[in-house]
Amino acid sequence: MYDRGLIAGQDGNVSVRLGDDALLVTPAGLSKVDVRPEDLVELGLDGTVRGGARRPSSEVGIHLRAYHRRPDVQAVVHAHPPTATAFAVAGLSLDGASLAELRLGVGPVPLVPYATPGTSGVADAFDPYWASHDAFLMAHHGALAVGRSLTDAHQRMESLEHGARIMWAARALGDVPSLPADALAVLDAQRRAARGA
Ligand SMILES: [Zn+2]
């Protein structure tokens, strides 16, 4: 994420599910570039620390909520990708209605209302969106992606940023037409089939 410009400084956090009732999450206060295996923190799904010498990410509450709400999710990635975050800062969602690969691989990306980072309000703000979305813009903050594996979640974050860059450029060229409703319905059906939903 750091090498690809999706985060800077101590931005971002990553977790993976461990078995039925635990997760492994990146620590607070370290650049992801410097994170070593021994820096990772193991938590129960109830939020209690089970292993690791560091404090878990201050945003671990969103990760815990994702695993509770979505049994299919195996990994969660939070980053501040510049172009996708620009949409979130501008108060815009990314519905993917004009870009087939975004609609198919990432899905419609809602704009989750702002809550103060590090508070439980951030996880609460996601609650209406878990069931039908795999990637999320966080108003005035950043982006979050979930997946069936760490690779899946990370690639979705990359694709979100890539799609946001394309939409940024397209908007600079003028009006951006949406795909017709029947074409969107086909893409949405393919995405649902790929999600197993
Ligand atoms: Zn953040």
mmCIF file of C-alpha atoms and ligand atoms in Angstrom:
data_model
loop_
_atom_site.group_PDB
_atom_site.id
_atom_site.type_symbol
_atom_site.label_atom_id
_atom_site.label_comp_id
_atom_site.label_asym_id
_atom_site.label_seq_id
_atom_site.Cartn_x
_atom_site.Cartn_y
_atom_site.Cartn_z
ATOM 1 C CA MET A 1 0.000 0.000 0.000
ATOM 2 C CA TYR A 2 2.852 2.381 0.854
ATOM 3 C CA ASP A 3 4.796 1.620 -2.325
ATOM 4 C CA ARG A 4 1.694 2.230 -4.423
ATOM 5 C CA GLY A 5 0.871 5.554 -2.790
ATOM 6 C CA LEU A 6 -2.301 4.391 -1.057
ATOM 7 C CA ILE A 7 -1.024 5.563 2.350
ATOM 8 C CA ALA A 8 1.563 7.950 3.817
ATOM 9 C CA GLY A 9 3.116 8.300 7.258
ATOM 10 C CA GLN A 10 1.287 6.090 9.746
ATOM 11 C CA ASP A 11 -1.911 5.935 7.643
ATOM 12 C CA GLY A 12 -3.990 2.878 7.156
ATOM 13 C CA ASN A 13 -4.569 -0.457 8.822
ATOM 14 C CA VAL A 14 -4.925 -4.060 7.714
ATOM 15 C CA SER A 15 -6.379 -7.157 9.352
ATOM 16 C CA VAL A 16 -7.039 -10.799 8.566
ATOM 17 C CA ARG A 17 -9.424 -13.218 10.227
ATOM 18 C CA LEU A 18 -7.788 -15.997 12.254
ATOM 19 C CA GLY A 19 -10.062 -19.001 12.655
ATOM 20 C CA ASP A 20 -13.614 -18.515 13.958
ATOM 21 C CA ASP A 21 -13.129 -15.944 16.664
ATOM 22 C CA ALA A 22 -9.935 -13.932 16.223
ATOM 23 C CA LEU A 23 -8.084 -11.550 13.954
ATOM 24 C CA LEU A 24 -4.580 -10.283 13.348
ATOM 25 C CA VAL A 25 -4.302 -6.487 12.908
ATOM 26 C CA THR A 26 -1.543 -3.978 12.238
ATOM 27 C CA PRO A 27 -0.371 -1.941 15.259
ATOM 28 C CA ALA A 28 -0.923 1.730 16.055
ATOM 29 C CA GLY A 29 1.930 4.174 15.660
ATOM 30 C CA LEU A 30 4.040 2.505 12.969
ATOM 31 C CA SER A 31 4.398 3.120 9.262
ATOM 32 C CA LYS A 32 3.171 0.008 7.439
ATOM 33 C CA VAL A 33 6.593 -0.063 5.789
ATOM 34 C CA ASP A 34 8.150 -0.807 9.175
ATOM 35 C CA VAL A 35 5.654 -3.421 10.382
ATOM 36 C CA ARG A 36 7.278 -6.790 11.070
ATOM 37 C CA PRO A 37 5.415 -10.008 11.871
ATOM 38 C CA GLU A 38 6.130 -9.590 15.591
ATOM 39 C CA ASP A 39 4.472 -6.134 15.532
ATOM 40 C CA LEU A 40 1.067 -7.565 14.585
ATOM 41 C CA VAL A 41 -1.573 -7.760 17.315
ATOM 42 C CA GLU A 42 -3.908 -10.726 17.798
ATOM 43 C CA LEU A 43 -7.392 -9.903 19.068
ATOM 44 C CA GLY A 44 -10.474 -11.911 19.854
ATOM 45 C CA LEU A 45 -13.583 -10.863 17.946
ATOM 46 C CA ASP A 46 -14.760 -9.386 21.276
ATOM 47 C CA GLY A 47 -11.850 -6.920 21.017
ATOM 48 C CA THR A 48 -9.649 -8.394 23.777
ATOM 49 C CA VAL A 49 -5.923 -8.538 23.020
ATOM 50 C CA ARG A 50 -4.614 -12.095 22.887
ATOM 51 C CA GLY A 51 -1.096 -11.598 21.650
ATOM 52 C CA GLY A 52 1.501 -9.100 20.541
ATOM 53 C CA ALA A 53 3.419 -6.434 22.425
ATOM 54 C CA ARG A 54 1.937 -3.402 20.648
ATOM 55 C CA ARG A 55 -1.390 -1.579 20.753
ATOM 56 C CA PRO A 56 -3.810 -2.466 17.961
ATOM 57 C CA SER A 57 -4.699 0.134 15.336
ATOM 58 C CA SER A 58 -7.010 2.840 16.679
ATOM 59 C CA GLU A 59 -9.444 1.913 13.880
ATOM 60 C CA VAL A 60 -9.692 -1.753 14.861
ATOM 61 C CA GLY A 61 -13.341 -1.175 15.776
ATOM 62 C CA ILE A 62 -14.271 -0.981 12.078
ATOM 63 C CA HIS A 63 -12.432 -4.245 11.413
ATOM 64 C CA LEU A 64 -14.191 -6.018 14.296
ATOM 65 C CA ARG A 65 -17.546 -4.752 13.038
ATOM 66 C CA ALA A 66 -16.788 -5.998 9.519
ATOM 67 C CA TYR A 67 -16.051 -9.530 10.755
ATOM 68 C CA HIS A 68 -19.186 -9.554 12.916
ATOM 69 C CA ARG A 69 -21.474 -8.288 10.176
ATOM 70 C CA ARG A 70 -19.929 -10.235 7.285
ATOM 71 C CA PRO A 71 -19.030 -13.879 8.031
ATOM 72 C CA ASP A 72 -17.675 -14.178 4.475
ATOM 73 C CA VAL A 73 -15.048 -11.462 5.002
ATOM 74 C CA GLN A 74 -11.534 -12.741 5.677
ATOM 75 C CA ALA A 75 -9.571 -9.484 5.421
ATOM 76 C CA VAL A 76 -10.095 -5.725 5.820
ATOM 77 C CA VAL A 77 -7.902 -2.976 4.360
ATOM 78 C CA HIS A 78 -8.164 0.720 5.254
ATOM 79 C CA ALA A 79 -6.122 3.330 3.375
ATOM 80 C CA HIS A 80 -6.145 6.971 2.255
ATOM 81 C CA PRO A 81 -5.726 6.552 -1.524
ATOM 82 C CA PRO A 82 -5.432 10.121 -2.817
ATOM 83 C CA THR A 83 -7.918 10.174 -5.680
ATOM 84 C CA ALA A 84 -10.574 7.983 -4.079
ATOM 85 C CA THR A 85 -10.211 10.034 -0.896
ATOM 86 C CA ALA A 86 -10.622 13.207 -2.970
ATOM 87 C CA PHE A 87 -14.082 11.933 -3.967
ATOM 88 C CA ALA A 88 -14.796 11.254 -0.259
ATOM 89 C CA VAL A 89 -13.574 14.739 0.687
ATOM 90 C CA ALA A 90 -15.751 16.287 -2.011
ATOM 91 C CA GLY A 91 -18.779 14.409 -0.687
ATOM 92 C CA LEU A 92 -19.074 12.102 -3.699
ATOM 93 C CA SER A 93 -19.675 8.351 -3.924
ATOM 94 C CA LEU A 94 -18.403 6.201 -6.812
ATOM 95 C CA ASP A 95 -21.268 4.153 -8.175
ATOM 96 C CA GLY A 96 -19.276 2.698 -11.065
ATOM 97 C CA ALA A 97 -22.183 3.362 -13.397
ATOM 98 C CA SER A 98 -19.845 4.672 -16.095
ATOM 99 C CA LEU A 99 -16.940 2.247 -15.718
ATOM 100 C CA ALA A 100 -17.652 -1.445 -16.203
ATOM 101 C CA GLU A 101 -14.588 -2.834 -14.420
ATOM 102 C CA LEU A 102 -15.213 -0.647 -11.385
ATOM 103 C CA ARG A 103 -18.840 -1.742 -11.205
ATOM 104 C CA LEU A 104 -17.896 -5.409 -11.631
ATOM 105 C CA GLY A 105 -14.758 -5.763 -9.509
ATOM 106 C CA VAL A 106 -15.365 -3.201 -6.790
ATOM 107 C CA GLY A 107 -19.109 -2.647 -7.004
ATOM 108 C CA PRO A 108 -21.002 0.535 -6.203
ATOM 109 C CA VAL A 109 -18.955 2.374 -3.560
ATOM 110 C CA PRO A 110 -21.100 4.282 -1.048
ATOM 111 C CA LEU A 111 -20.030 7.406 0.825
ATOM 112 C CA VAL A 112 -20.127 6.458 4.521
ATOM 113 C CA PRO A 113 -20.982 9.514 6.670
ATOM 114 C CA TYR A 114 -18.179 11.106 8.674
ATOM 115 C CA ALA A 115 -17.442 10.194 12.279
ATOM 116 C CA THR A 116 -14.401 11.168 14.348
ATOM 117 C CA PRO A 117 -11.551 8.735 13.581
ATOM 118 C CA GLY A 118 -10.774 6.361 16.434
ATOM 119 C CA THR A 119 -14.301 6.520 17.916
ATOM 120 C CA SER A 120 -17.001 3.842 17.842
ATOM 121 C CA GLY A 121 -19.060 6.185 15.685
ATOM 122 C CA VAL A 122 -16.912 5.227 12.690
ATOM 123 C CA ALA A 123 -17.962 1.576 12.864
ATOM 124 C CA ASP A 124 -21.580 2.609 13.528
ATOM 125 C CA ALA A 125 -21.581 4.729 10.370
ATOM 126 C CA PHE A 126 -20.770 1.636 8.276
ATOM 127 C CA ASP A 127 -23.688 -0.425 9.543
ATOM 128 C CA PRO A 128 -26.205 0.377 6.780
ATOM 129 C CA TYR A 129 -23.674 -0.549 4.086
ATOM 130 C CA TRP A 130 -22.010 -3.865 5.044
ATOM 131 C CA ALA A 131 -24.603 -6.155 3.523
ATOM 132 C CA SER A 132 -24.428 -4.954 -0.045
ATOM 133 C CA HIS A 133 -20.979 -3.376 -0.465
ATOM 134 C CA ASP A 134 -17.351 -4.541 -0.437
ATOM 135 C CA ALA A 135 -15.646 -1.157 -0.794
ATOM 136 C CA PHE A 136 -16.482 2.096 0.958
ATOM 137 C CA LEU A 137 -15.531 5.763 0.775
ATOM 138 C CA MET A 138 -15.340 7.378 4.217
ATOM 139 C CA ALA A 139 -16.451 11.032 4.104
ATOM 140 C CA HIS A 140 -13.599 13.479 4.794
ATOM 141 C CA HIS A 141 -11.278 10.570 5.622
ATOM 142 C CA GLY A 142 -10.371 7.706 3.254
ATOM 143 C CA ALA A 143 -11.479 4.320 1.992
ATOM 144 C CA LEU A 144 -12.048 0.760 3.205
ATOM 145 C CA ALA A 145 -12.215 -2.537 1.332
ATOM 146 C CA VAL A 146 -13.091 -6.051 2.470
ATOM 147 C CA GLY A 147 -12.387 -9.354 0.770
ATOM 148 C CA ARG A 148 -12.365 -13.115 0.931
ATOM 149 C CA SER A 149 -8.589 -12.985 1.338
ATOM 150 C CA LEU A 150 -5.969 -10.352 2.039
ATOM 151 C CA THR A 151 -5.115 -10.294 -1.664
ATOM 152 C CA ASP A 152 -8.768 -9.862 -2.572
ATOM 153 C CA ALA A 153 -9.242 -6.929 -0.158
ATOM 154 C CA HIS A 154 -5.977 -5.261 -1.194
ATOM 155 C CA GLN A 155 -6.695 -5.607 -4.911
ATOM 156 C CA ARG A 156 -10.150 -4.138 -4.360
ATOM 157 C CA MET A 157 -8.526 -1.108 -2.693
ATOM 158 C CA GLU A 158 -6.112 -0.762 -5.614
ATOM 159 C CA SER A 159 -8.933 -1.070 -8.121
ATOM 160 C CA LEU A 160 -10.994 1.505 -6.242
ATOM 161 C CA GLU A 161 -8.133 4.004 -6.477
ATOM 162 C CA HIS A 162 -7.499 3.155 -10.129
ATOM 163 C CA GLY A 163 -11.187 3.580 -10.944
ATOM 164 C CA ALA A 164 -11.276 6.883 -9.062
ATOM 165 C CA ARG A 165 -8.340 8.152 -11.135
ATOM 166 C CA ILE A 166 -10.132 7.194 -14.337
ATOM 167 C CA MET A 167 -13.338 8.899 -13.222
ATOM 168 C CA TRP A 168 -11.362 12.010 -12.242
ATOM 169 C CA ALA A 169 -9.820 12.155 -15.713
ATOM 170 C CA ALA A 170 -13.130 11.428 -17.444
ATOM 171 C CA ARG A 171 -14.858 14.243 -15.568
ATOM 172 C CA ALA A 172 -12.094 16.603 -16.676
ATOM 173 C CA LEU A 173 -13.014 15.743 -20.278
ATOM 174 C CA GLY A 174 -16.648 16.732 -19.820
ATOM 175 C CA ASP A 175 -19.962 15.071 -19.028
ATOM 176 C CA VAL A 176 -19.618 11.382 -18.171
ATOM 177 C CA PRO A 177 -22.474 9.207 -19.436
ATOM 178 C CA SER A 178 -23.718 6.226 -17.417
ATOM 179 C CA LEU A 179 -24.013 2.743 -18.856
ATOM 180 C CA PRO A 180 -27.624 1.851 -19.727
ATOM 181 C CA ALA A 181 -29.664 0.190 -16.987
ATOM 182 C CA ASP A 182 -29.718 -3.204 -18.712
ATOM 183 C CA ALA A 183 -25.912 -3.228 -19.025
ATOM 184 C CA LEU A 184 -25.588 -2.312 -15.343
ATOM 185 C CA ALA A 185 -27.998 -5.110 -14.426
ATOM 186 C CA VAL A 186 -25.780 -7.640 -16.220
ATOM 187 C CA LEU A 187 -22.667 -6.371 -14.410
ATOM 188 C CA ASP A 188 -24.467 -6.432 -11.053
ATOM 189 C CA ALA A 189 -25.641 -10.008 -11.635
ATOM 190 C CA GLN A 190 -22.088 -11.058 -12.489
ATOM 191 C CA ARG A 191 -20.789 -9.359 -9.357
ATOM 192 C CA ARG A 192 -23.410 -11.014 -7.171
ATOM 193 C CA ALA A 193 -22.503 -14.400 -8.650
ATOM 194 C CA ALA A 194 -18.818 -13.769 -7.940
ATOM 195 C CA ARG A 195 -19.659 -12.814 -4.326
ATOM 196 C CA GLY A 196 -21.826 -15.900 -3.930
ATOM 197 C CA ALA A 197 -24.741 -13.712 -2.945
HETATM 198 ZN ZN ZN B 1 -7.698 6.490 8.171
#
